[in-house]
Amino acid sequence: MHLGLPESMRDCEYSQINTRTSTPMEIPYKKKTPKKRKWESFPGRNKFYCNGRIMMARQTGVFYLTLVLILVTCGLFFTFDCPFLALELSPAIPVVGGALFLFVLGTLLRTSFSDPGVLPRATADETADLERQIAPATDRPPRTREVVINGQTVKLKYCFTCKIFRPPRTSHCSLCDNCVERFDHHCPWVGNCVGRRNYRFFYMFILSLSFLTIFIFAFVITHVIIRSHRTGFLNALKDTLLSLTPGATVLEVVVCFFSVWSIVGLSGFHTYLISSNQTTNEDIKGSWSSKRGKDNYNPYSHGNIFTNCCVGMCWSDRLVLTMTHLRQQIGCSGRDDHLPRTSGDSWIVSAFWSLAAA
């Protein structure tokens, strides 16, 4: 009951609380722009697949040739030779061959798809800080610095692309446009650089591929010899040519014969490098050759083959500076961000003092 209120005011009051005609206030919706991940703005010349999980060089044609040669040769061996050899000799032959094939394929893909040890480039703040340090002396950064590792003077070269002084054993790959830690070489056969983080997988790949090539070559020849003992060599050769296997046999023999020499030689060369704790890059340049002087020696060698092999094959990724978490969003901290970013690139140099003994 409205006391003392005129009828017009009562109508106005009811019209203000009428919910049928009221509409909610519209709040403008702002669509969030997803942040880029680190691999999407990676400055090097690399290709990324599977949302940044796979990292390869841009030149991958020879890698696919490697993959096709392995798959085709092994496929022909398991199709045409293994059934006969399993019945005539032992069923363990296809089992051993299959295990070798899977191991070779796994180590190849692990070498090709992983980060070889790319060092992060200096940020704008680090570059500016380095320029402030050297501004009083010169207009350009000094090209080298020197550190002493196990009594041997080692030069750290300045990289004008990455804006850092390269740590010991680091080199800039011109094909991938990255500084790679403990750079060994750029291998087109695996489609990637070979560095600290994937060297042990590369070595296991070429070593196991040597065994697989010898294994296939030996048992293909054994297959032909067994048939020749039964019907004579000429009849066995005639039966082979009249069957579906001549092309397979010839292809297997040719591929294995011409591959085994280079693969076994490469395995032996890298066995020598591991036993002396050297890299291909250092061996080609003759960095620790006695020809440079009597006092020139390899400061990274531990003095015995066993320790050098353990260091080369059992190096822990926890001690590697290059785990950059490329799948993280830009602005998020990764493993490379836990290192102290002090003066210019000194975080790299100071961190490597603790690793120099290795």
PDB file of N, CA and C in Angstrom, residues 10 30 46 54 112 164 181 186 221 241 302:
ATOM      1  N   ARG A  10       3.669   5.661  -8.698  1.00  0.00           N
ATOM      2  CA  ARG A  10       3.566   4.221  -8.487  1.00  0.00           C
ATOM      3  C   ARG A  10       3.808   3.453  -9.785  1.00  0.00           C
ATOM      4  N   LYS A  30      37.923 -10.177 -25.001  1.00  0.00           N
ATOM      5  CA  LYS A  30      39.212 -10.021 -25.659  1.00  0.00           C
ATOM      6  C   LYS A  30      39.823 -11.398 -25.900  1.00  0.00           C
ATOM      7  N   ASN A  46      67.302 -24.118 -38.793  1.00  0.00           N
ATOM      8  CA  ASN A  46      66.880 -25.475 -38.469  1.00  0.00           C
ATOM      9  C   ASN A  46      65.409 -25.657 -38.793  1.00  0.00           C
ATOM     10  N   ILE A  54      61.160 -32.312 -32.494  1.00  0.00           N
ATOM     11  CA  ILE A  54      62.185 -32.802 -33.415  1.00  0.00           C
ATOM     12  C   ILE A  54      62.912 -31.612 -34.016  1.00  0.00           C
ATOM     13  N   SER A 112      69.528 -37.804 -35.288  1.00  0.00           N
ATOM     14  CA  SER A 112      69.010 -36.846 -36.261  1.00  0.00           C
ATOM     15  C   SER A 112      67.995 -35.890 -35.664  1.00  0.00           C
ATOM     16  N   ILE A 164      78.633 -13.954 -28.524  1.00  0.00           N
ATOM     17  CA  ILE A 164      79.211 -14.561 -27.328  1.00  0.00           C
ATOM     18  C   ILE A 164      80.648 -14.966 -27.634  1.00  0.00           C
ATOM     19  N   GLU A 181      78.040 -26.743 -28.837  1.00  0.00           N
ATOM     20  CA  GLU A 181      78.970 -27.120 -27.773  1.00  0.00           C
ATOM     21  C   GLU A 181      79.661 -28.438 -28.113  1.00  0.00           C
ATOM     22  N   HIS A 186      79.384 -31.402 -38.925  1.00  0.00           N
ATOM     23  CA  HIS A 186      78.022 -31.433 -39.463  1.00  0.00           C
ATOM     24  C   HIS A 186      77.922 -32.630 -40.391  1.00  0.00           C
ATOM     25  N   ILE A 221      76.205 -63.870 -48.649  1.00  0.00           N
ATOM     26  CA  ILE A 221      77.204 -64.732 -49.296  1.00  0.00           C
ATOM     27  C   ILE A 221      77.028 -66.183 -48.841  1.00  0.00           C
ATOM     28  N   LEU A 241      69.088 -66.479 -60.844  1.00  0.00           N
ATOM     29  CA  LEU A 241      68.740 -65.536 -61.903  1.00  0.00           C
ATOM     30  C   LEU A 241      67.327 -65.756 -62.418  1.00  0.00           C
ATOM     31  N   HIS A 302      92.384 -37.546 -20.436  1.00  0.00           N
ATOM     32  CA  HIS A 302      92.567 -37.941 -19.039  1.00  0.00           C
ATOM     33  C   HIS A 302      93.748 -38.884 -18.853  1.00  0.00           C
TER      34      HIS A 302
END
